[in-house]
Amino acid sequence: MSKKATPARPRDTNQLAAFVGGIATEQREEPEAPETAPGARKRGEARAAKLSPEERKRIAQKAARVRWAKE
C-alpha cells in the first residue's frame, strides 16, 4: 500500500472547517495532489500502441457498460 503524498484531512467537523477556512483565506497552503507513478503514461501509450483498433473499441465498450450499469 502506498503512502499518501497529502496530509489527511481532519475528521472532526470543527477542525475540518478551520482547515478549509485556512485554505480559503490563504493562511494555509492547499495540499498538492499526488503525482502519477513515473512512466505510467509511457506504459499506457505502449499498451495502446499494441492493441488493434477493434480491441481498443471492445475494451472501451466494456468499460462504458460497467460505468453506466444500473444497480
mmCIF file of C-alpha atoms in Angstrom:
data_model
loop_
_atom_site.group_PDB
_atom_site.id
_atom_site.type_symbol
_atom_site.label_atom_id
_atom_site.label_comp_id
_atom_site.label_asym_id
_atom_site.label_seq_id
_atom_site.Cartn_x
_atom_site.Cartn_y
_atom_site.Cartn_z
ATOM 1 C CA MET A 1 0.000 0.000 0.000
ATOM 2 C CA SER A 2 1.394 3.383 -0.924
ATOM 3 C CA LYS A 3 1.633 6.351 1.379
ATOM 4 C CA LYS A 4 -0.398 9.442 0.599
ATOM 5 C CA ALA A 5 1.532 12.478 -0.564
ATOM 6 C CA THR A 6 -1.021 14.840 1.004
ATOM 7 C CA PRO A 7 -1.864 15.050 4.682
ATOM 8 C CA ALA A 8 -5.160 13.542 5.780
ATOM 9 C CA ARG A 9 -7.982 15.984 6.287
ATOM 10 C CA PRO A 10 -9.337 16.231 9.842
ATOM 11 C CA ARG A 11 -12.364 14.098 10.662
ATOM 12 C CA ASP A 12 -13.735 16.451 13.315
ATOM 13 C CA THR A 13 -16.221 18.936 11.840
ATOM 14 C CA ASN A 14 -14.764 21.972 13.590
ATOM 15 C CA GLN A 15 -11.183 21.083 12.696
ATOM 16 C CA LEU A 16 -12.214 20.462 9.086
ATOM 17 C CA ALA A 17 -13.942 23.863 8.963
ATOM 18 C CA ALA A 18 -10.793 25.528 10.297
ATOM 19 C CA PHE A 19 -8.684 23.610 7.767
ATOM 20 C CA VAL A 20 -10.866 24.635 4.804
ATOM 21 C CA GLY A 21 -11.141 28.208 6.123
ATOM 22 C CA GLY A 22 -7.363 28.429 6.363
ATOM 23 C CA ILE A 23 -7.038 27.334 2.757
ATOM 24 C CA ALA A 24 -9.764 29.746 1.606
ATOM 25 C CA THR A 25 -8.141 32.729 3.362
ATOM 26 C CA GLU A 26 -4.692 31.671 2.151
ATOM 27 C CA GLN A 27 -3.388 31.291 5.700
ATOM 28 C CA ARG A 28 -2.638 27.674 4.906
ATOM 29 C CA GLU A 29 -1.396 26.193 1.659
ATOM 30 C CA GLU A 30 -3.640 23.746 -0.130
ATOM 31 C CA PRO A 31 -2.089 20.261 -0.236
ATOM 32 C CA GLU A 32 -0.903 19.178 -3.653
ATOM 33 C CA ALA A 33 -2.363 16.163 -5.404
ATOM 34 C CA PRO A 34 -0.083 13.139 -5.590
ATOM 35 C CA GLU A 35 1.644 12.637 -8.921
ATOM 36 C CA THR A 36 1.222 9.543 -11.019
ATOM 37 C CA ALA A 37 3.915 6.906 -10.982
ATOM 38 C CA PRO A 38 6.890 7.682 -13.195
ATOM 39 C CA GLY A 39 6.466 6.076 -16.574
ATOM 40 C CA ALA A 40 2.752 5.360 -16.128
ATOM 41 C CA ARG A 41 1.873 7.434 -19.183
ATOM 42 C CA LYS A 42 4.501 5.685 -21.289
ATOM 43 C CA ARG A 43 3.210 2.262 -20.245
ATOM 44 C CA GLY A 44 -0.353 3.214 -21.167
ATOM 45 C CA GLU A 45 0.712 4.561 -24.524
ATOM 46 C CA ALA A 46 2.779 1.434 -25.202
ATOM 47 C CA ARG A 47 -0.202 -0.799 -24.398
ATOM 48 C CA ALA A 48 -2.497 1.246 -26.630
ATOM 49 C CA ALA A 49 0.006 1.000 -29.482
ATOM 50 C CA LYS A 50 -0.002 -2.809 -29.226
ATOM 51 C CA LEU A 51 -3.803 -3.084 -29.410
ATOM 52 C CA SER A 52 -5.673 -3.134 -32.672
ATOM 53 C CA PRO A 53 -8.485 -0.598 -33.187
ATOM 54 C CA GLU A 54 -11.051 -3.391 -32.729
ATOM 55 C CA GLU A 55 -9.517 -4.430 -29.407
ATOM 56 C CA ARG A 56 -9.441 -0.823 -28.161
ATOM 57 C CA LYS A 57 -13.093 -0.410 -29.161
ATOM 58 C CA ARG A 58 -14.071 -3.640 -27.362
ATOM 59 C CA ILE A 59 -12.269 -2.550 -24.191
ATOM 60 C CA ALA A 60 -13.852 0.933 -24.310
ATOM 61 C CA GLN A 61 -17.345 -0.505 -24.811
ATOM 62 C CA LYS A 62 -16.888 -2.901 -21.892
ATOM 63 C CA ALA A 63 -15.719 -0.008 -19.676
ATOM 64 C CA ALA A 64 -18.739 2.078 -20.702
ATOM 65 C CA ARG A 65 -21.141 -0.784 -19.918
ATOM 66 C CA VAL A 66 -19.634 -1.205 -16.462
ATOM 67 C CA ARG A 67 -19.582 2.555 -15.828
ATOM 68 C CA TRP A 68 -23.229 3.048 -16.759
ATOM 69 C CA ALA A 69 -24.617 -0.227 -15.360
ATOM 70 C CA LYS A 70 -27.720 0.228 -13.262
ATOM 71 C CA GLU A 71 -27.583 -1.132 -9.759
#
